[in-house]
Amino acid sequence: RGVECTDGSVTTLMHDMRNISGSIPPEIVNLTNLTVLWLELNVMTGPIPPELGTLTNLTELRLGDNELSGPIPPELGNLANLEVLTLSYNRLTGSIPSELGNLSSLFDLRLYGNQLSGPVPPELENITNLDRLLLWGQSGCLTAADPSFAEWLASFDPDWNDGCATP
């Protein structure tokens, strides 16, 4: 477990639970045949490089349980083959980019345990394969444009807007 190659190209990087620190190097985009990138359960800091949006062969991007900060790059919406996106338990801020609604192959989206706020983009309803959507545990307040969209969100995650609760 760690690195897998096919025809001389790196296709899988599974470096979870390795106590890796520092930022995600933008040069990772040179691994153009990468399909799986797991960097979960480390102590990585800094922003998620927008350049990751050029890794169009990715099917799994797991960056959860780190100390990543800043916004979710809208460029991640370019990852048309992505099936799993895990960004949970980081320090991500801002709103959820509407471009994530372009991820038509996505079935697992985990954004819980961050500092996200603002309206959840209704474009997420465009992801017809979505089976898991977890948004709970934000230190910010997530909102929905209308009651029917709020019900749709609650069908995946009843606590999707628990950051809005007042003490």
mmCIF file of C-alpha atoms in Angstrom:
data_model
loop_
_atom_site.group_PDB
_atom_site.id
_atom_site.type_symbol
_atom_site.label_atom_id
_atom_site.label_comp_id
_atom_site.label_asym_id
_atom_site.label_seq_id
_atom_site.Cartn_x
_atom_site.Cartn_y
_atom_site.Cartn_z
ATOM 1 C CA ARG A 1 0.000 0.000 0.000
ATOM 2 C CA GLY A 2 1.344 3.408 -0.885
ATOM 3 C CA VAL A 3 2.173 3.785 -4.563
ATOM 4 C CA GLU A 4 0.796 1.828 -7.492
ATOM 5 C CA CYS A 5 1.930 2.156 -11.077
ATOM 6 C CA THR A 6 0.480 1.048 -14.381
ATOM 7 C CA ASP A 7 2.556 1.063 -17.556
ATOM 8 C CA GLY A 8 5.250 3.112 -15.818
ATOM 9 C CA SER A 9 2.870 5.835 -14.581
ATOM 10 C CA VAL A 10 1.826 6.467 -11.002
ATOM 11 C CA THR A 11 -1.917 5.787 -10.749
ATOM 12 C CA THR A 12 -2.415 5.510 -6.986
ATOM 13 C CA LEU A 13 -0.954 7.393 -4.019
ATOM 14 C CA MET A 14 -2.240 6.130 -0.678
ATOM 15 C CA HIS A 15 -0.337 7.972 2.019
ATOM 16 C CA ASP A 16 -2.923 8.129 4.766
ATOM 17 C CA MET A 17 -2.012 7.904 8.463
ATOM 18 C CA ARG A 18 1.672 8.654 7.848
ATOM 19 C CA ASN A 19 2.030 11.849 9.917
ATOM 20 C CA ILE A 20 2.901 13.802 6.751
ATOM 21 C CA SER A 21 3.232 17.531 7.392
ATOM 22 C CA GLY A 22 3.581 20.547 5.137
ATOM 23 C CA SER A 23 1.456 21.548 2.202
ATOM 24 C CA ILE A 24 0.229 19.561 -0.775
ATOM 25 C CA PRO A 25 2.795 20.280 -3.479
ATOM 26 C CA PRO A 26 1.241 21.717 -6.642
ATOM 27 C CA GLU A 27 3.728 19.589 -8.599
ATOM 28 C CA ILE A 28 1.539 16.596 -7.817
ATOM 29 C CA VAL A 29 -0.326 17.542 -11.008
ATOM 30 C CA ASN A 30 2.625 16.142 -12.946
ATOM 31 C CA LEU A 31 1.178 12.714 -12.070
ATOM 32 C CA THR A 32 -1.336 13.015 -14.898
ATOM 33 C CA ASN A 33 -2.478 9.373 -14.733
ATOM 34 C CA LEU A 34 -3.290 9.536 -11.031
ATOM 35 C CA THR A 35 -6.679 7.976 -10.294
ATOM 36 C CA VAL A 36 -6.516 7.668 -6.488
ATOM 37 C CA LEU A 37 -5.036 10.231 -4.086
ATOM 38 C CA TRP A 38 -5.355 9.485 -0.377
ATOM 39 C CA LEU A 39 -3.656 11.888 2.021
ATOM 40 C CA GLU A 40 -6.129 11.467 4.899
ATOM 41 C CA LEU A 41 -5.241 11.405 8.584
ATOM 42 C CA ASN A 42 -2.024 13.392 8.326
ATOM 43 C CA VAL A 43 -1.075 16.877 9.544
ATOM 44 C CA MET A 44 -0.959 18.648 6.204
ATOM 45 C CA THR A 45 -1.469 22.422 6.231
ATOM 46 C CA GLY A 46 -2.099 25.208 3.773
ATOM 47 C CA PRO A 47 -4.617 25.476 0.961
ATOM 48 C CA ILE A 48 -5.846 22.766 -1.367
ATOM 49 C CA PRO A 49 -3.974 23.506 -4.596
ATOM 50 C CA PRO A 50 -6.421 24.539 -7.350
ATOM 51 C CA GLU A 51 -4.120 22.682 -9.733
ATOM 52 C CA LEU A 52 -5.619 19.419 -8.451
ATOM 53 C CA GLY A 53 -8.531 20.264 -10.747
ATOM 54 C CA THR A 54 -6.337 19.303 -13.713
ATOM 55 C CA LEU A 55 -6.015 15.672 -12.557
ATOM 56 C CA THR A 56 -8.999 14.628 -14.637
ATOM 57 C CA ASN A 57 -8.368 10.885 -14.196
ATOM 58 C CA LEU A 58 -8.951 11.072 -10.443
ATOM 59 C CA THR A 59 -11.742 8.860 -9.151
ATOM 60 C CA GLU A 60 -10.922 9.313 -5.452
ATOM 61 C CA LEU A 61 -9.609 12.411 -3.706
ATOM 62 C CA ARG A 62 -9.359 11.919 0.053
ATOM 63 C CA LEU A 63 -7.828 14.814 1.974
ATOM 64 C CA GLY A 64 -9.840 14.527 5.200
ATOM 65 C CA ASP A 65 -8.493 14.736 8.747
ATOM 66 C CA ASN A 66 -5.682 17.193 8.118
ATOM 67 C CA GLU A 67 -5.250 20.894 8.877
ATOM 68 C CA LEU A 68 -5.877 22.205 5.376
ATOM 69 C CA SER A 69 -7.215 25.753 5.260
ATOM 70 C CA GLY A 70 -8.713 28.279 2.891
ATOM 71 C CA PRO A 71 -11.534 27.789 0.407
ATOM 72 C CA ILE A 72 -12.474 24.674 -1.512
ATOM 73 C CA PRO A 73 -11.066 25.360 -4.981
ATOM 74 C CA PRO A 74 -13.840 25.597 -7.596
ATOM 75 C CA GLU A 75 -11.419 23.877 -9.986
ATOM 76 C CA LEU A 76 -12.233 20.577 -8.254
ATOM 77 C CA GLY A 77 -15.475 20.764 -10.239
ATOM 78 C CA ASN A 78 -13.404 19.838 -13.324
ATOM 79 C CA LEU A 79 -12.796 16.304 -12.029
ATOM 80 C CA ALA A 80 -15.483 14.625 -14.144
ATOM 81 C CA ASN A 81 -14.450 11.081 -13.166
ATOM 82 C CA LEU A 82 -14.392 11.759 -9.426
ATOM 83 C CA GLU A 83 -16.494 9.316 -7.421
ATOM 84 C CA VAL A 84 -15.316 10.103 -3.879
ATOM 85 C CA LEU A 85 -14.383 13.526 -2.463
ATOM 86 C CA THR A 86 -13.474 13.661 1.210
ATOM 87 C CA LEU A 87 -12.416 17.021 2.651
ATOM 88 C CA SER A 88 -13.806 16.497 6.158
ATOM 89 C CA TYR A 89 -12.122 17.569 9.406
ATOM 90 C CA ASN A 90 -9.953 20.343 8.066
ATOM 91 C CA ARG A 91 -10.076 24.118 8.508
ATOM 92 C CA LEU A 92 -11.693 24.934 5.188
ATOM 93 C CA THR A 93 -13.529 28.250 5.010
ATOM 94 C CA GLY A 94 -15.878 30.091 2.707
ATOM 95 C CA SER A 95 -18.749 28.621 0.781
ATOM 96 C CA ILE A 96 -19.133 25.350 -1.066
ATOM 97 C CA PRO A 97 -18.356 26.056 -4.731
ATOM 98 C CA SER A 98 -21.255 25.543 -7.121
ATOM 99 C CA GLU A 99 -18.810 23.864 -9.527
ATOM 100 C CA LEU A 100 -18.951 20.731 -7.370
ATOM 101 C CA GLY A 101 -22.374 20.225 -8.963
ATOM 102 C CA ASN A 102 -20.500 19.317 -12.182
ATOM 103 C CA LEU A 103 -19.179 16.110 -10.602
ATOM 104 C CA SER A 104 -21.664 13.796 -12.286
ATOM 105 C CA SER A 105 -19.812 10.596 -11.287
ATOM 106 C CA LEU A 106 -19.635 11.540 -7.605
ATOM 107 C CA PHE A 107 -21.416 9.274 -5.142
ATOM 108 C CA ASP A 108 -19.641 10.186 -1.876
ATOM 109 C CA LEU A 109 -19.114 13.816 -0.791
ATOM 110 C CA ARG A 110 -17.849 14.485 2.734
ATOM 111 C CA LEU A 111 -17.298 18.086 3.789
ATOM 112 C CA TYR A 112 -18.182 17.810 7.489
ATOM 113 C CA GLY A 113 -16.158 19.270 10.336
ATOM 114 C CA ASN A 114 -14.865 22.427 8.654
ATOM 115 C CA GLN A 115 -15.607 26.150 8.897
ATOM 116 C CA LEU A 116 -17.780 26.408 5.797
ATOM 117 C CA SER A 117 -20.675 28.861 5.669
ATOM 118 C CA GLY A 118 -23.170 30.447 3.328
ATOM 119 C CA PRO A 119 -25.597 28.923 0.867
ATOM 120 C CA VAL A 120 -25.156 25.301 -0.139
ATOM 121 C CA PRO A 121 -25.194 25.405 -3.943
ATOM 122 C CA PRO A 122 -28.387 23.939 -5.392
ATOM 123 C CA GLU A 123 -26.236 22.585 -8.225
ATOM 124 C CA LEU A 124 -25.418 19.670 -5.921
ATOM 125 C CA GLU A 125 -28.848 18.289 -6.854
ATOM 126 C CA ASN A 126 -27.428 17.731 -10.355
ATOM 127 C CA ILE A 127 -25.252 14.907 -8.972
ATOM 128 C CA THR A 128 -27.683 12.075 -9.645
ATOM 129 C CA ASN A 129 -25.356 9.301 -8.407
ATOM 130 C CA LEU A 130 -24.897 10.946 -5.014
ATOM 131 C CA ASP A 131 -25.379 8.389 -2.259
ATOM 132 C CA ARG A 132 -23.601 10.105 0.649
ATOM 133 C CA LEU A 133 -23.491 13.841 1.380
ATOM 134 C CA LEU A 134 -22.226 14.859 4.810
ATOM 135 C CA LEU A 135 -22.036 18.536 5.782
ATOM 136 C CA TRP A 136 -22.551 18.541 9.581
ATOM 137 C CA GLY A 137 -20.200 20.054 12.129
ATOM 138 C CA GLN A 138 -19.394 23.391 10.478
ATOM 139 C CA SER A 139 -18.363 26.263 12.707
ATOM 140 C CA GLY A 140 -20.131 28.451 10.159
ATOM 141 C CA CYS A 141 -23.775 28.475 9.168
ATOM 142 C CA LEU A 142 -24.820 26.684 5.980
ATOM 143 C CA THR A 143 -28.112 27.708 4.395
ATOM 144 C CA ALA A 144 -30.397 26.465 1.627
ATOM 145 C CA ALA A 145 -32.066 28.609 -1.026
ATOM 146 C CA ASP A 146 -35.519 27.128 -0.442
ATOM 147 C CA PRO A 147 -37.335 24.622 1.801
ATOM 148 C CA SER A 148 -37.410 21.841 -0.796
ATOM 149 C CA PHE A 149 -33.624 22.024 -1.222
ATOM 150 C CA ALA A 150 -33.242 22.009 2.581
ATOM 151 C CA GLU A 151 -35.337 18.818 2.658
ATOM 152 C CA TRP A 152 -33.157 17.291 -0.050
ATOM 153 C CA LEU A 153 -30.034 18.081 1.997
ATOM 154 C CA ALA A 154 -31.640 16.677 5.153
ATOM 155 C CA SER A 155 -32.420 13.423 3.335
ATOM 156 C CA PHE A 156 -28.641 12.837 3.236
ATOM 157 C CA ASP A 157 -27.601 14.585 6.442
ATOM 158 C CA PRO A 158 -30.229 15.625 9.025
ATOM 159 C CA ASP A 159 -27.627 17.839 10.743
ATOM 160 C CA TRP A 160 -26.384 19.577 7.573
ATOM 161 C CA ASN A 161 -26.946 23.053 9.051
ATOM 162 C CA ASP A 162 -26.115 22.382 12.721
ATOM 163 C CA GLY A 163 -23.616 25.283 12.620
ATOM 164 C CA CYS A 164 -26.600 27.654 12.498
ATOM 165 C CA ALA A 165 -27.858 26.627 15.937
ATOM 166 C CA THR A 166 -27.834 29.361 18.534
ATOM 167 C CA PRO A 167 -26.786 28.569 22.107
#
